[in-house]
Short mmCIF file of C-alpha atoms and ligand atoms in Angstrom, two decimals:
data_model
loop_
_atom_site.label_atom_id
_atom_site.label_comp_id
_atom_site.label_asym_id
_atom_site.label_seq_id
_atom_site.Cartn_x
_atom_site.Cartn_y
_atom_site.Cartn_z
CA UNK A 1 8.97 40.73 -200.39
CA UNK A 2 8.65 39.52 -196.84
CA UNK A 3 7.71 36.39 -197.61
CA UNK A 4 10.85 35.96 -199.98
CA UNK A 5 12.88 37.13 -196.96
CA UNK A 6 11.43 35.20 -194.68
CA UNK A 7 12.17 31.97 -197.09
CA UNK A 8 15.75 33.03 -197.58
CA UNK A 9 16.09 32.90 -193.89
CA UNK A 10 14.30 29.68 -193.06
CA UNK A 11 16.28 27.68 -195.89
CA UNK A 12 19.74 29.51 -194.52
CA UNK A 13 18.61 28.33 -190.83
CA UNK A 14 17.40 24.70 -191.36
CA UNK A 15 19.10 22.35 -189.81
CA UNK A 16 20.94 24.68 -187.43
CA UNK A 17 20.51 25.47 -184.08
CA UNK A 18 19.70 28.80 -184.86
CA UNK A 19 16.04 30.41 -184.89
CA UNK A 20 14.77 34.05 -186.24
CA UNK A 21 13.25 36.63 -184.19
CA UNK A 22 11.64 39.19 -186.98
CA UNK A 23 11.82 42.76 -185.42
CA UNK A 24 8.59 43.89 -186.07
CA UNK A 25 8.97 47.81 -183.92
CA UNK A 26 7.80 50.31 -186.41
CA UNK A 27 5.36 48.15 -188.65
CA UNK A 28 2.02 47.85 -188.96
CA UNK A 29 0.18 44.98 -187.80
CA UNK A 30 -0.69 43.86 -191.86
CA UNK A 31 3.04 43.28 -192.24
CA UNK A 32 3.58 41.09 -189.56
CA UNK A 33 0.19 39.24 -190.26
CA UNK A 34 2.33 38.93 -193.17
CA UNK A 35 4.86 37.42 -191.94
CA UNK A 36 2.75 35.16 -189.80
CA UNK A 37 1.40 33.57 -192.85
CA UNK A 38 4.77 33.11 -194.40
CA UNK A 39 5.23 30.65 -191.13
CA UNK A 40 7.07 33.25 -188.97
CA UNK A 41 5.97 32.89 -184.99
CA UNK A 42 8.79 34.37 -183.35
CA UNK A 43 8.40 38.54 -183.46
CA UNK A 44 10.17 40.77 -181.42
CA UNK A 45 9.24 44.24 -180.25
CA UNK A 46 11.27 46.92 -178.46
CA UNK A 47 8.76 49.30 -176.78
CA UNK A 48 6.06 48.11 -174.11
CA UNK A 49 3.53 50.17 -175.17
CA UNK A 50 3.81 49.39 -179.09
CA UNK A 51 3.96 45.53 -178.12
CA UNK A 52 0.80 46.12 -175.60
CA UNK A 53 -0.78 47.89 -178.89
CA UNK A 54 -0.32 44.83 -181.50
CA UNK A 55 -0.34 41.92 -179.68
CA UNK A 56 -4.56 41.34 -179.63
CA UNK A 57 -4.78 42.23 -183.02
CA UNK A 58 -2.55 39.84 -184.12
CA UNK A 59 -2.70 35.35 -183.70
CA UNK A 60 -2.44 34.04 -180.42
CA UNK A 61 0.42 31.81 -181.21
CA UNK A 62 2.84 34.18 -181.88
CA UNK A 63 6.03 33.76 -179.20
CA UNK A 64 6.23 37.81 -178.45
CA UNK A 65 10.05 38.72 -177.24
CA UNK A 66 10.47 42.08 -175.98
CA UNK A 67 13.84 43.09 -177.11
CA UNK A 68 14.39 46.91 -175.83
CA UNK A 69 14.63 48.69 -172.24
CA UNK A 70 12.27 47.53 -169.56
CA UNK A 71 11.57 49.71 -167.04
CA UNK A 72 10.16 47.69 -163.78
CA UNK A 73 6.77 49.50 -163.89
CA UNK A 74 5.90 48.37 -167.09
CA UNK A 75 6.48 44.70 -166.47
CA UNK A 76 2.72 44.24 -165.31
CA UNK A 77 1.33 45.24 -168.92
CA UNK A 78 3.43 42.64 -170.67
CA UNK A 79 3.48 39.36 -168.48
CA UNK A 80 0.09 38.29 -169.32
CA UNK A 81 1.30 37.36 -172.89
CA UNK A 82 5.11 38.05 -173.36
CA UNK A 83 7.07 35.00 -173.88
CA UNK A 84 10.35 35.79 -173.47
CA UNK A 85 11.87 38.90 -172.22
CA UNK A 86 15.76 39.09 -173.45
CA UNK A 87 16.56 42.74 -172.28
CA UNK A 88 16.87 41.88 -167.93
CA UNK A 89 19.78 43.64 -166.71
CA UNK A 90 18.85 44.24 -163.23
CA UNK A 91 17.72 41.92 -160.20
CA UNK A 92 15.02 44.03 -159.60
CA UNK A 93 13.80 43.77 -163.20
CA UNK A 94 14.11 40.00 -162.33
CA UNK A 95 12.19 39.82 -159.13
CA UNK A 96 9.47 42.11 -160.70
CA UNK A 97 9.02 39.74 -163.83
CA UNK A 98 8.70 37.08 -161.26
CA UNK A 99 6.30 38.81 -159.29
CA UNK A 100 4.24 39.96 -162.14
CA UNK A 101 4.42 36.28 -163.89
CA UNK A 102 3.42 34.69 -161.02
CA UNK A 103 0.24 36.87 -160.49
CA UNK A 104 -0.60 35.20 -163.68
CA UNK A 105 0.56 32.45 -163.29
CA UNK A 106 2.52 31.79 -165.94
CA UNK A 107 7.01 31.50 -166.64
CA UNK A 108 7.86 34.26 -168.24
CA UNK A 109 11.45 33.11 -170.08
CA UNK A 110 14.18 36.10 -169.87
CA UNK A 111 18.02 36.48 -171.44
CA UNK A 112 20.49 38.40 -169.31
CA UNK A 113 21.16 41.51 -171.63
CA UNK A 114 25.27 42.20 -171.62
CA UNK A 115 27.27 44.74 -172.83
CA UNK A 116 29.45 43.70 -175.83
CA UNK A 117 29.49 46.76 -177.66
CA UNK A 118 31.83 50.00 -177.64
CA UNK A 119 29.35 52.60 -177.59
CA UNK A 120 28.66 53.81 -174.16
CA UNK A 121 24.99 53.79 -174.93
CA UNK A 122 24.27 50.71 -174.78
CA UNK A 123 22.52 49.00 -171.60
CA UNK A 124 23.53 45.74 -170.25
CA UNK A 125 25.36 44.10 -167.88
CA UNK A 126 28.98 42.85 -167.67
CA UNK A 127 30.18 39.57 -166.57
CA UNK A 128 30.97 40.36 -162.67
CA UNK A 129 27.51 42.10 -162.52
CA UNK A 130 25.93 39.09 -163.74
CA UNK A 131 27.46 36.71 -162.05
CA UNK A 132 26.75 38.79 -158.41
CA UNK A 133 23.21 38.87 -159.51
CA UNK A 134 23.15 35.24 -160.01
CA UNK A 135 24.33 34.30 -157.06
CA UNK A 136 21.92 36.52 -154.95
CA UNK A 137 19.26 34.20 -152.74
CA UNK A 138 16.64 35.87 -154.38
CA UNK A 139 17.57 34.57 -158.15
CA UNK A 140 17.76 31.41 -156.71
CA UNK A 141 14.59 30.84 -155.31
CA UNK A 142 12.60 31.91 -158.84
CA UNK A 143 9.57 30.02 -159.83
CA UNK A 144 7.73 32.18 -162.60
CA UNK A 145 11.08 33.00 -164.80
CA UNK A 146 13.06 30.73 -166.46
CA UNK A 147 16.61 32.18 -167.21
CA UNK A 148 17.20 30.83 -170.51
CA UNK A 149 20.36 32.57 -171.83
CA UNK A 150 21.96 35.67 -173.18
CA UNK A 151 21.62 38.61 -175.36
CA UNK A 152 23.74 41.29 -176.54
CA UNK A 153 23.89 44.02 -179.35
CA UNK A 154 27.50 44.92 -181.29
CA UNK A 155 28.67 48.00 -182.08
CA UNK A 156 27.32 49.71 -185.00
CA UNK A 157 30.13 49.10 -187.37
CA UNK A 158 31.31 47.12 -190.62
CA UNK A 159 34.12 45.95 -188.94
CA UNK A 160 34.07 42.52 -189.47
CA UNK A 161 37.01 41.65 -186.92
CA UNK A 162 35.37 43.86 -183.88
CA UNK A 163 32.01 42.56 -184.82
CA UNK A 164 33.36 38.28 -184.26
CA UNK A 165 35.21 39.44 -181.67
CA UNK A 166 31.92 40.97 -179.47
CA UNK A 167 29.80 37.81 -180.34
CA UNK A 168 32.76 35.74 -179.21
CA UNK A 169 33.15 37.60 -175.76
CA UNK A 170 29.08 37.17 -175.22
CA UNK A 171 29.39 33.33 -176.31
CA UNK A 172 32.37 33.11 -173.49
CA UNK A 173 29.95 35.09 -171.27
CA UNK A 174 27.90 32.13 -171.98
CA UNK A 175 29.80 29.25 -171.38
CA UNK A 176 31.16 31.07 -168.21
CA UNK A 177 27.51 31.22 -167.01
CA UNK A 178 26.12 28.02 -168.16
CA UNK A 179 29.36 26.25 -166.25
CA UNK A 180 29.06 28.31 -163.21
CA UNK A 181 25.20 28.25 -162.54
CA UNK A 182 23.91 26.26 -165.12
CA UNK A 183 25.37 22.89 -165.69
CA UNK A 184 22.10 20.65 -165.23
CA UNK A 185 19.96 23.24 -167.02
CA UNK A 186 19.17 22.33 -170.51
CA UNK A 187 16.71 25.53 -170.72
CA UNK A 188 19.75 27.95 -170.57
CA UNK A 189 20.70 27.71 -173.86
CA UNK A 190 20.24 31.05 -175.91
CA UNK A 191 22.87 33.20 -177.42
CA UNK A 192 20.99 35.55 -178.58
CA UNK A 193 22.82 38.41 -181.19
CA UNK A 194 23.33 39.03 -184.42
CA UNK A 195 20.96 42.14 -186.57
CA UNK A 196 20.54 43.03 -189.83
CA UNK A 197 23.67 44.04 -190.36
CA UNK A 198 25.82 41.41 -188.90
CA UNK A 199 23.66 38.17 -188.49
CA UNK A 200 25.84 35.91 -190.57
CA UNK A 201 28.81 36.31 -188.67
CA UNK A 202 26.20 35.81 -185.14
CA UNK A 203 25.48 32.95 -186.78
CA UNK A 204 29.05 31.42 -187.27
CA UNK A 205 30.32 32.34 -183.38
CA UNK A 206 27.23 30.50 -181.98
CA UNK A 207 23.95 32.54 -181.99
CA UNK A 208 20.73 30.65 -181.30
CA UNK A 209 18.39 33.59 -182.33
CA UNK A 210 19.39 36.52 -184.43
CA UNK A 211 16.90 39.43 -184.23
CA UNK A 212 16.01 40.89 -187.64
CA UNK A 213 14.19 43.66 -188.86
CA UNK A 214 15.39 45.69 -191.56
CA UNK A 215 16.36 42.67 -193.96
CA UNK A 216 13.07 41.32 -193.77
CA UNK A 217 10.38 44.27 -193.25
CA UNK A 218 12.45 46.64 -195.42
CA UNK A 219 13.49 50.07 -193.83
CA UNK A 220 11.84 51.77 -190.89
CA UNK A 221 9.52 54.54 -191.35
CA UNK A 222 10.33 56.23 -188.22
CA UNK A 223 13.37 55.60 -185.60
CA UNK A 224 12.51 53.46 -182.63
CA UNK A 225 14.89 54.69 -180.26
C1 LIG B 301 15.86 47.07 -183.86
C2 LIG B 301 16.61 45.99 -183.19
C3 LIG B 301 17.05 44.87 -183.91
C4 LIG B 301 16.86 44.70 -185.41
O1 LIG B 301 17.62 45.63 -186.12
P1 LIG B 301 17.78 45.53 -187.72
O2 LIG B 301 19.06 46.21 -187.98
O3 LIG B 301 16.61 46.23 -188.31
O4 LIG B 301 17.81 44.09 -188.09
C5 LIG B 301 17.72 43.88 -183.19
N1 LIG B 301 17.93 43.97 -181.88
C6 LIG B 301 17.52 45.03 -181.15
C7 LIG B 301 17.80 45.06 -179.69
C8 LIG B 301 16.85 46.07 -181.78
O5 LIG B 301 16.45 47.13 -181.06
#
């Protein structure tokens, strides 16, 4: 079944400039081994600790994005391996990655998280916040993290309007950053959005990597809040 999933995806995605992160939070390490041998290398994870948990067990190659809330103190477990971060919404998350990156010396790529969605929930910056943290000396003077786009979630709904609407604002948020800051940078180039639920209409407004777990690992056995 994963496999067959996974196929669907990589025949819908040739060609474009669009990859697949498969959300692997919940499963067991056999399913994304899975996976793996289906030809999937980009898995995403939304708790440190779980993604601390599977990544030895599972191939070396695998490009490990942590998706979820990062608390600064838990940067240190992850920056030996992780290779992109796409939940920063904080300088100080920034300048910690750095730090942390640089101890082992490695670049640690990371998306600027934004808040598209309605819910109040949700964690991520907007475009003012982003923009002051961007233009603080301290961002400007990193050497262990590559800023290499954005990410956002939409609000939980089957409104297909609301839903192109969201992407559309985080693909201006974009284009607004990638003028302002970015213009010679061909690394910033991620749009990352687009679920389950709502990847095909991601795809169409300009996402680069849609994060799916449900439509390829089936339901979750347990909520990963
Ligand atoms: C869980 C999760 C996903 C994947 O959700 P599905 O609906 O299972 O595809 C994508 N992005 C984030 C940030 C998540 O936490």
């Amino acid at each position: 079944m994963i496999k067959d999933a996974l196929a669907q995806f990589q025949q819908a995605l040739s060609g474009s400039n669009c990859r697949l992160v498969a959300v692997s939070k919940t499963h067991p390490v056999e399913l994304i081994q899975e996976a793996y041998e289906a030809g999937q290398r980009l898995f995403g994870e939304n708790r440190v600790q779980e993604l601390v948990a599977k990544q030895p067990e599972l191939p070396a190659d695998i490009e490990w994005h942590l998706i979820g809330h990062l608390q600064t103190n838990k940067v240190k477990y992850i920056a030996p391996f992780v290779h992109t971060i796409q939940s920063v919404d904080s300088l100080k998350l920034l300048l910690e990655i750095e730090r942390q990156a640089a101890r082992h010396n490695r670049v640690v790529r990371v998306l600027l998280q934004f808040h598209i969605a309605e819910e109040e929930t949700k964690f991520g910056l907007s475009l003012p916040e982003a923009e002051a943290l961007l233009r603080d000396e301290a961002a400007r003077t990193l050497s262990h993290v590559q800023i290499a786009g954005v990410m956002g979630v939409a609000t939980n709904t089957s409104d297909e309007q609301q839903l192109r609407h969201e992407f559309g604002t985080l693909r201006g948020y974009f284009e607004q950053l990638r003028r302002e800051f970015f213009a010679d940078d061909e690394a910033f180039r991620e749009i990352s959005m687009g679920m389950s639920g709502d990847f095909r209409l991601a795809i169409a407004e300009g996402s680069t990597l849609i994060r799916v777990g449900s439509a390829i690992f089936g339901n979750r056995a347990y909520p990963a809040a």
